[in-house]
Coordinates of C-alpha atoms and ligand atoms in Angstrom, one line a residue:
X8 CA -147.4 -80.9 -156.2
X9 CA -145.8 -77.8 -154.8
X10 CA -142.0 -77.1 -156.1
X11 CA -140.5 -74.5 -154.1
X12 CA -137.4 -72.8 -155.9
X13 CA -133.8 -72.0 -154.3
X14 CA -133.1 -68.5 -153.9
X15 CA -130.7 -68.8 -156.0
X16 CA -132.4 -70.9 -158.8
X17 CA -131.9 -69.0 -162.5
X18 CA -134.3 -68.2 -164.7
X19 CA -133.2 -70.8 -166.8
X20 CA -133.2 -73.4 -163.8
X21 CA -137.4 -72.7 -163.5
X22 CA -138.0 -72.9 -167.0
X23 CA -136.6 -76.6 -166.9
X24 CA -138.8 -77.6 -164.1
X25 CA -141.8 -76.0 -165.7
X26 CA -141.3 -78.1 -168.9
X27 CA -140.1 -81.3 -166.4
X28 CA -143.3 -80.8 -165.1
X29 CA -145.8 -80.1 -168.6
X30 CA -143.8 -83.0 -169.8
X31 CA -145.3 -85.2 -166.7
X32 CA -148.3 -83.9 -167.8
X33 CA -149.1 -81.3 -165.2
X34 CA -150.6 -77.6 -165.7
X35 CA -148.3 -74.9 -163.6
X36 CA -148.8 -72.0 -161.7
X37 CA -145.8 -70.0 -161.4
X38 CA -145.6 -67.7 -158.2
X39 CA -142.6 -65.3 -158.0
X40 CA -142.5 -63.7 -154.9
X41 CA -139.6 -60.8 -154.3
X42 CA -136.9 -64.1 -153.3
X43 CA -138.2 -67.2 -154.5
X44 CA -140.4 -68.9 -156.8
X45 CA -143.1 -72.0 -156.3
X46 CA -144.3 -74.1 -158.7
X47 CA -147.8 -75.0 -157.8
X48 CA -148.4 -78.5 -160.1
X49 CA -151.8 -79.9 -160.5
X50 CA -153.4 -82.2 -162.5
X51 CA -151.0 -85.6 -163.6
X52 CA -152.8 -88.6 -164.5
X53 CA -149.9 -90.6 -164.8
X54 CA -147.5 -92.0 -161.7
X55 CA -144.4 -90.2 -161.3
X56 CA -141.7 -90.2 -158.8
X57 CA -141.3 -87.1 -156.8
X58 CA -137.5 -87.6 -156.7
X59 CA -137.2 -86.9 -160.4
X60 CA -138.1 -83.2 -159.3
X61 CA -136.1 -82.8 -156.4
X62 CA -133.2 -83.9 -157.9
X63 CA -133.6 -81.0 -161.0
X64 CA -131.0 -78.1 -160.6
X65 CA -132.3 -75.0 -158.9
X66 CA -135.2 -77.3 -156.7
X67 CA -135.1 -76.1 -153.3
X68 CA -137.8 -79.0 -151.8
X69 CA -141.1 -80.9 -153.7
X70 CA -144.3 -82.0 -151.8
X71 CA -147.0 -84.2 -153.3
X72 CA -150.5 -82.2 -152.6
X73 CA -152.6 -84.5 -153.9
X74 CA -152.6 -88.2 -152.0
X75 CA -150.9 -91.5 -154.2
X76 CA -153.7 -93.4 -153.2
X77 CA -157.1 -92.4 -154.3
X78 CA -159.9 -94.9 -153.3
X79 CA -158.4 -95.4 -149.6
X80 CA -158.1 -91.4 -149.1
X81 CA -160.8 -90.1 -146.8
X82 CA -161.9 -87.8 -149.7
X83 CA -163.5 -90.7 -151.6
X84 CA -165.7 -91.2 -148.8
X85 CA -165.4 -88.9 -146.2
X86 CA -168.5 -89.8 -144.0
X87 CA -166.3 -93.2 -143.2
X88 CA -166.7 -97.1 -143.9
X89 CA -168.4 -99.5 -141.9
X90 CA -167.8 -102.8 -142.5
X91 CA -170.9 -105.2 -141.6
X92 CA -171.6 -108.8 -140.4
X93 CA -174.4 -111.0 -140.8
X94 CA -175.2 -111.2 -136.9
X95 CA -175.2 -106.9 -136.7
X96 CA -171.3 -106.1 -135.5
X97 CA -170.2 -103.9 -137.2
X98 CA -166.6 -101.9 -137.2
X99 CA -166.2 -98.3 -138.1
X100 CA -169.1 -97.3 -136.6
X101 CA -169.9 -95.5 -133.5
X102 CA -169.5 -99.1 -131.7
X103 CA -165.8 -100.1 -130.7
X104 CA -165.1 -104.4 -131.5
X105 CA -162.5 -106.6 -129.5
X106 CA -161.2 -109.6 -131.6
X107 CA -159.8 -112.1 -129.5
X108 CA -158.1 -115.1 -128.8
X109 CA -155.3 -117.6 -129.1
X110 CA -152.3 -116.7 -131.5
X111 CA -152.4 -120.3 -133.2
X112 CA -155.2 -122.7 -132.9
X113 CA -153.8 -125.6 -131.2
X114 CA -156.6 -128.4 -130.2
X115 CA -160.7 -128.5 -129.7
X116 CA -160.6 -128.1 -125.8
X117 CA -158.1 -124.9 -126.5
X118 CA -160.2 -123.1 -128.8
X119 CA -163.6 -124.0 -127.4
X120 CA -162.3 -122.9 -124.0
X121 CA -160.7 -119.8 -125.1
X122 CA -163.6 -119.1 -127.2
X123 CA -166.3 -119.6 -124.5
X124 CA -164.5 -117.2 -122.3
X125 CA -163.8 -114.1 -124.7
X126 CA -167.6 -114.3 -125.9
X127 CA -168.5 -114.2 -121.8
X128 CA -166.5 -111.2 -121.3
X129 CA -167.7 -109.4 -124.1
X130 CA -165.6 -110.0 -127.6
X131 CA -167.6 -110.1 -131.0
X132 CA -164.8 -111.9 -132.9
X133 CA -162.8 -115.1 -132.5
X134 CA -159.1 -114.7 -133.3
X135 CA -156.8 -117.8 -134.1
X136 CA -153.7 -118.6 -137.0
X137 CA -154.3 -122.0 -138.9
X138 CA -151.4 -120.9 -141.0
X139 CA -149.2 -119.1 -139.1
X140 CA -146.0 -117.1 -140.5
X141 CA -143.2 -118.3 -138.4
X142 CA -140.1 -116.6 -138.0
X143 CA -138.5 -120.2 -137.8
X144 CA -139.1 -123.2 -140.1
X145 CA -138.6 -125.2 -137.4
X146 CA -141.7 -123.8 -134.9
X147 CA -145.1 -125.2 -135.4
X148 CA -146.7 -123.6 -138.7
X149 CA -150.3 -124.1 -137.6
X150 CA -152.9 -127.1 -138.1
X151 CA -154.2 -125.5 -141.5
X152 CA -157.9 -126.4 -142.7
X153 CA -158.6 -128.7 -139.1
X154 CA -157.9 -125.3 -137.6
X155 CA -160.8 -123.8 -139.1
X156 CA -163.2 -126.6 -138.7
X157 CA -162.4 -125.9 -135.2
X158 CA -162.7 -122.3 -135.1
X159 CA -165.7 -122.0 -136.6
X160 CA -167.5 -124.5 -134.7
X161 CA -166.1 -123.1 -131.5
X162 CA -167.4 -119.5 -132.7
X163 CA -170.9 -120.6 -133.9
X164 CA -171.3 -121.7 -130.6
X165 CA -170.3 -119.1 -128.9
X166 CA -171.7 -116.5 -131.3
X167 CA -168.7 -114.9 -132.7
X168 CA -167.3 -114.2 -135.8
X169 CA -164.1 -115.7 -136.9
X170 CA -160.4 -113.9 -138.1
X171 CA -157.7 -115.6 -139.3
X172 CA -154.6 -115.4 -141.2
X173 CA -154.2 -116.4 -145.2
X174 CA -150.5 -116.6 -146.4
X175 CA -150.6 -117.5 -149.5
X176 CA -153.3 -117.2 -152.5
X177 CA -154.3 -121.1 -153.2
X178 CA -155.4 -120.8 -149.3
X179 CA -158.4 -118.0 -150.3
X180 CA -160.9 -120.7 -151.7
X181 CA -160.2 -122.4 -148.9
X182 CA -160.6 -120.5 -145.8
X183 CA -163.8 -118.6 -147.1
X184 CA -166.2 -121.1 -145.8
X185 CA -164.8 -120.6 -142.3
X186 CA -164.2 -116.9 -141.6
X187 CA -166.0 -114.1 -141.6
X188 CA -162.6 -111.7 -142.2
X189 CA -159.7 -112.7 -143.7
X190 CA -156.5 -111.4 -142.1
X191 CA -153.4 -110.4 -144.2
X192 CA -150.3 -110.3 -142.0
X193 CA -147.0 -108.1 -141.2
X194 CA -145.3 -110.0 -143.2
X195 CA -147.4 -110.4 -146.4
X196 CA -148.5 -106.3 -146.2
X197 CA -147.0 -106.0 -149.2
X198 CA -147.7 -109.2 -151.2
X199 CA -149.2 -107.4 -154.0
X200 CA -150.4 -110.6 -156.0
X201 CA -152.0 -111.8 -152.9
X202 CA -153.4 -108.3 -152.4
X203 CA -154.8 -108.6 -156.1
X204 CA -156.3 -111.8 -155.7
X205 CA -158.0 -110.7 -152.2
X206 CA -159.5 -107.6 -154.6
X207 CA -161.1 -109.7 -156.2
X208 CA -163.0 -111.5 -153.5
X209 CA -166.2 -110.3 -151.2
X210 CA -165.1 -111.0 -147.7
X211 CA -163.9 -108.6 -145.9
X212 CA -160.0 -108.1 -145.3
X213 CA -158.2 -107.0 -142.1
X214 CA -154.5 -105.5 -143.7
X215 CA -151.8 -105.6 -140.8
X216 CA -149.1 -102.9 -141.2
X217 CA -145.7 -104.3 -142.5
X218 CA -142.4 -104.6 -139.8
X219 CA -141.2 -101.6 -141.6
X220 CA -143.5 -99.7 -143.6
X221 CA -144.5 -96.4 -143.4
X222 CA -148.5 -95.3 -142.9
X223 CA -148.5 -94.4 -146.6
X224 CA -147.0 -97.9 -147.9
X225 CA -149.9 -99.2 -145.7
X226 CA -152.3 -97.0 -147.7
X227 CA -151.0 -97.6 -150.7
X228 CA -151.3 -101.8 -150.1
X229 CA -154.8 -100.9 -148.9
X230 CA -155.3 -99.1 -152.6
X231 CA -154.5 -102.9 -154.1
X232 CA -157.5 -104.2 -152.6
X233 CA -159.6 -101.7 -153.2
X234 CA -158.7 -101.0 -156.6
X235 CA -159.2 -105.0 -157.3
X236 CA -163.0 -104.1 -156.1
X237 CA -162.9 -105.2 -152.8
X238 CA -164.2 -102.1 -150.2
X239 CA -164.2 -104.1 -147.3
X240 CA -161.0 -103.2 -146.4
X241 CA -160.0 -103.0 -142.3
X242 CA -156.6 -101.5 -141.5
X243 CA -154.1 -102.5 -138.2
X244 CA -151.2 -100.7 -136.5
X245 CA -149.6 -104.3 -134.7
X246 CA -146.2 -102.4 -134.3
X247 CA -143.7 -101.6 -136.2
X248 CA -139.6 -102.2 -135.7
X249 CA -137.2 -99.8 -134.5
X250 CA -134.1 -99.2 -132.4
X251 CA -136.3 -99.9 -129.2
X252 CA -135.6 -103.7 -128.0
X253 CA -137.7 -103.4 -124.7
X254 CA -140.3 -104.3 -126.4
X255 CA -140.9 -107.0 -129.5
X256 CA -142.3 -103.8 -131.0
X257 CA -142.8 -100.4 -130.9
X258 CA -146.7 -99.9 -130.6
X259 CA -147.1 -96.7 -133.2
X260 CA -150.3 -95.6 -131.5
X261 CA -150.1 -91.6 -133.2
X262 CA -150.7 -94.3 -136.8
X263 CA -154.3 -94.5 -135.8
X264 CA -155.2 -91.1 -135.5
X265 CA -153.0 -90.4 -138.4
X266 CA -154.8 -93.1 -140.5
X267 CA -158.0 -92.3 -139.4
X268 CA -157.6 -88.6 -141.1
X269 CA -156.2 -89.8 -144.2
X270 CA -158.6 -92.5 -144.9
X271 CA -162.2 -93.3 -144.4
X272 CA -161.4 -97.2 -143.8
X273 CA -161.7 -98.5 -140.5
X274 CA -158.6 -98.7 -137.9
X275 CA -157.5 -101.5 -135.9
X276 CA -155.0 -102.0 -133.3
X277 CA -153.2 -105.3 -132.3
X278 CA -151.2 -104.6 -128.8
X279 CA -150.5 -108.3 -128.4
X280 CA -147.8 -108.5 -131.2
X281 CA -147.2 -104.6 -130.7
X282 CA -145.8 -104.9 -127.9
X283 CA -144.9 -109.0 -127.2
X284 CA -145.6 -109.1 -123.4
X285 CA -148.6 -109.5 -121.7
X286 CA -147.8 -107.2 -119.2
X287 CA -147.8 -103.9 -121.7
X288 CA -150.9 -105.4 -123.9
X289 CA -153.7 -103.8 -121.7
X290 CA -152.1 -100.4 -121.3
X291 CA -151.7 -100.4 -125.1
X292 CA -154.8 -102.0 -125.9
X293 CA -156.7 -99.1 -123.1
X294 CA -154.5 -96.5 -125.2
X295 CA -155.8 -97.7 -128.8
X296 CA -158.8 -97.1 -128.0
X297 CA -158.5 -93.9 -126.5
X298 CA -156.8 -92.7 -129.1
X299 CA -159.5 -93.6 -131.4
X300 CA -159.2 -97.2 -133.1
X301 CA -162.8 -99.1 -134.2
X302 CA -161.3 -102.6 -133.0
X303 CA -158.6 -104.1 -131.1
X304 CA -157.1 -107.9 -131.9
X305 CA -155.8 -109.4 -128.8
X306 CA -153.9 -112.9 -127.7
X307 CA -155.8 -114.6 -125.4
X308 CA -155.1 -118.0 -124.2
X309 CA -156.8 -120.6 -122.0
X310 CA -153.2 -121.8 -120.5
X311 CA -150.5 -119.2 -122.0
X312 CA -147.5 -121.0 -120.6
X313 CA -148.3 -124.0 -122.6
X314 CA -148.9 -122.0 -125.7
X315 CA -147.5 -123.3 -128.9
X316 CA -147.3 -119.9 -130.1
X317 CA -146.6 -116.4 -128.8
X318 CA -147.4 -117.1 -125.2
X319 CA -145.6 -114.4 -123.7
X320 CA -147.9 -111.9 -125.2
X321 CA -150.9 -114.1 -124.7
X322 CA -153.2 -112.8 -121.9
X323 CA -154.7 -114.7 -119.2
X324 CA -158.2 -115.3 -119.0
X325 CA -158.6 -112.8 -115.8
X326 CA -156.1 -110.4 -117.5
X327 CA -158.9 -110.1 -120.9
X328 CA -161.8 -109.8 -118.5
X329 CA -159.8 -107.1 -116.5
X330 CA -159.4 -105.3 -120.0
X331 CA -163.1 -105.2 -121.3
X332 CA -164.0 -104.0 -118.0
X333 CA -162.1 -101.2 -118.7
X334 CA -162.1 -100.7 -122.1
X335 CA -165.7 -100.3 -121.4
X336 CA -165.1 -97.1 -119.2
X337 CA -163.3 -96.2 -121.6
X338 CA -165.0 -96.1 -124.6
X339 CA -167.1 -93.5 -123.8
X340 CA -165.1 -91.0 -122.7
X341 CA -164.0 -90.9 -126.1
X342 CA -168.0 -91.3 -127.4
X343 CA -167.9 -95.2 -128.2
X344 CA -169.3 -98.2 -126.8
X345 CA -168.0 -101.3 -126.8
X346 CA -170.0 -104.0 -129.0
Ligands
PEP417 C1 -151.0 -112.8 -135.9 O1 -151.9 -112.0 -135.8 O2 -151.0 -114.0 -135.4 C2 -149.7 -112.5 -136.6 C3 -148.9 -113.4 -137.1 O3 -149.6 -111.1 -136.7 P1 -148.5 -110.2 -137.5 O4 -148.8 -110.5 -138.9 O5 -148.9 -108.9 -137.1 O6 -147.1 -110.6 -137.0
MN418 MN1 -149.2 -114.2 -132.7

């Protein structure tokens, strides 16, 4: 941590701080320069709240040097994680994934025909909620376990792998028979006894950034899972809310750069809920990529108008195949391919 003095901070001011900060445990560096003094602080083992510091008399401004979250920092493995599947996708590598399809899984012709057309045009993974977080009690919450029969079926025929959304802990046991990742949503992002329970299991985990959290509350729920034992952790930007109503949310595209240089986990991007119309998913979905994310999630939907679930954001068949034709000019401009 760097402290940097006021001007006018007394001598008598610093020498709290410095003791503030031996009492927190840190060693301290004392620079006097010919108007102010910084306090360079290294070297805490335990927690501490930066605010106690800034709040001390004479304190001009405190930084943190040293990241709150350890394991997810790009410094505890800087060359990068990959996370691998049985059939050879993989995400984090040089190759670039699309995860797609319906919002909610809604019936065996839906997800069969939505599956068999986003494995023709090129996706690795099948997307679809059997448990789905509604904002009303009232919408339809999903078909739970039936769901997943379906999905998996559908994907095993089609040869994908299978994402899906788990809401609460007792659904764990139960869903790992049927996916391949299991997806942790906006609104659980900082569920931290699901997160601890989801550390302690070996499938890998795709952590969706909360409504309103910040990149490093992502990080630091991605630090739960990792510090449970589980490295097979997958971040997603899916938007994040703000003054903007345009748009169901705004798309934080500069997250995955951002995210990509302060951790060595892999980045995904969901423009289907990051932006809640169709019209504005390929743009943001061509943009992702661009700007460097390993994966993209999309809604796609066999009928979108009929959708039980988040149609307006669901793409049309044409409209997906449309997208991997470009996404596949796109990747390597930006030295990718597309799975
Ligand atoms: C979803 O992917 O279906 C979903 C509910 O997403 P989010 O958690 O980002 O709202
Ligand atoms: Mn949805």
């Amino acid at each position: 941590m760097i402290v940097a003095m006021q001007e006018v901070a007394t001598e008598e001011q610093i020498q709290k701080v410095i003791e503030r900060l031996v009492h927190l445990g840190f060693e301290v560096h004392r620079s006097t320069g010919a108007r102010q003094t910084v306090l360079g602080a290294v070297g805490a083992r335990n927690e501490f709240d930066i605010r106690d510091i800034e709040v001390l008399e004479g304190v001009s401004e405190a930084h943190r040097v040293s990241s709150p979250y350890k394991l997810v920092a790009r410094s505890f493995r800087p060359e990068g994680t990959v996370v691998k599947f049985s059939n050879g996708v993989s995400i984090g590598g040089q190759e670039v994934v699309i995860m797609a399809g319906p919002c909610s899984v809604e019936s065996h012709e839906q997800i069969f025909e939505v599956a068999e057309m986003v494995s023709k045009a090129g996706a690795r993974f099948l997307r679809g909620g059997a448990f789905k977080p509604r904002s009303s009690p009232y919408s339809f919450q999903g078909m739970g376990e039936e769901a997943l029969k379906l999905m998996r079926d559908a994907a095993d025929k089609f040869k994908l792998l299978v994402i899906s959304e788990v809401m609460e802990i007792s659904q764990i046991p139960l869903m790992i028979p049927y996916v391949d990742v299991l997806q942790v949503g906006a609104r659980n992002m900082q569920n931290f006894n699901l997160l601890r329970e989801l550390g302690k299991v070996r499938k890998p985990v795709l952590l969706k950034r909360g409504i309103a959290a910040t990149i490093e509350e992502l990080l630091l729920s991605a630090e739960y899972l990792m510090a449970g034992g589980n490295y097979e952790v997958m971040l997603c930007e899916r938007g994040i809310r703000t003054f903007e109503t345009y748009t169901r949310n705004t798309m934080d595209i500069s997250a995955i750069p951002i995210v990509k240089k302060l951790s060595h986990l892999p980045m995904v991007a969901d423009p289907s809920h990051g932006t809640g119309r169709r019209d504005k998913v390929p743009p943001m979905g061509r943009a992702a990529i661009a700007a460097g994310a390993d994966a993209l999630l999309v809604e796609v939907h066999n009928c979108p108008d009929k959708a039980l679930s988040d149609g307006a954001q669901s793409l049309y068949p044409e409209q997906f195949t449309k997208l991997m034709a470009e996404l596949r000019i796109i990747a390597p401009a930006v030295g990718r391919t597309l799975a």
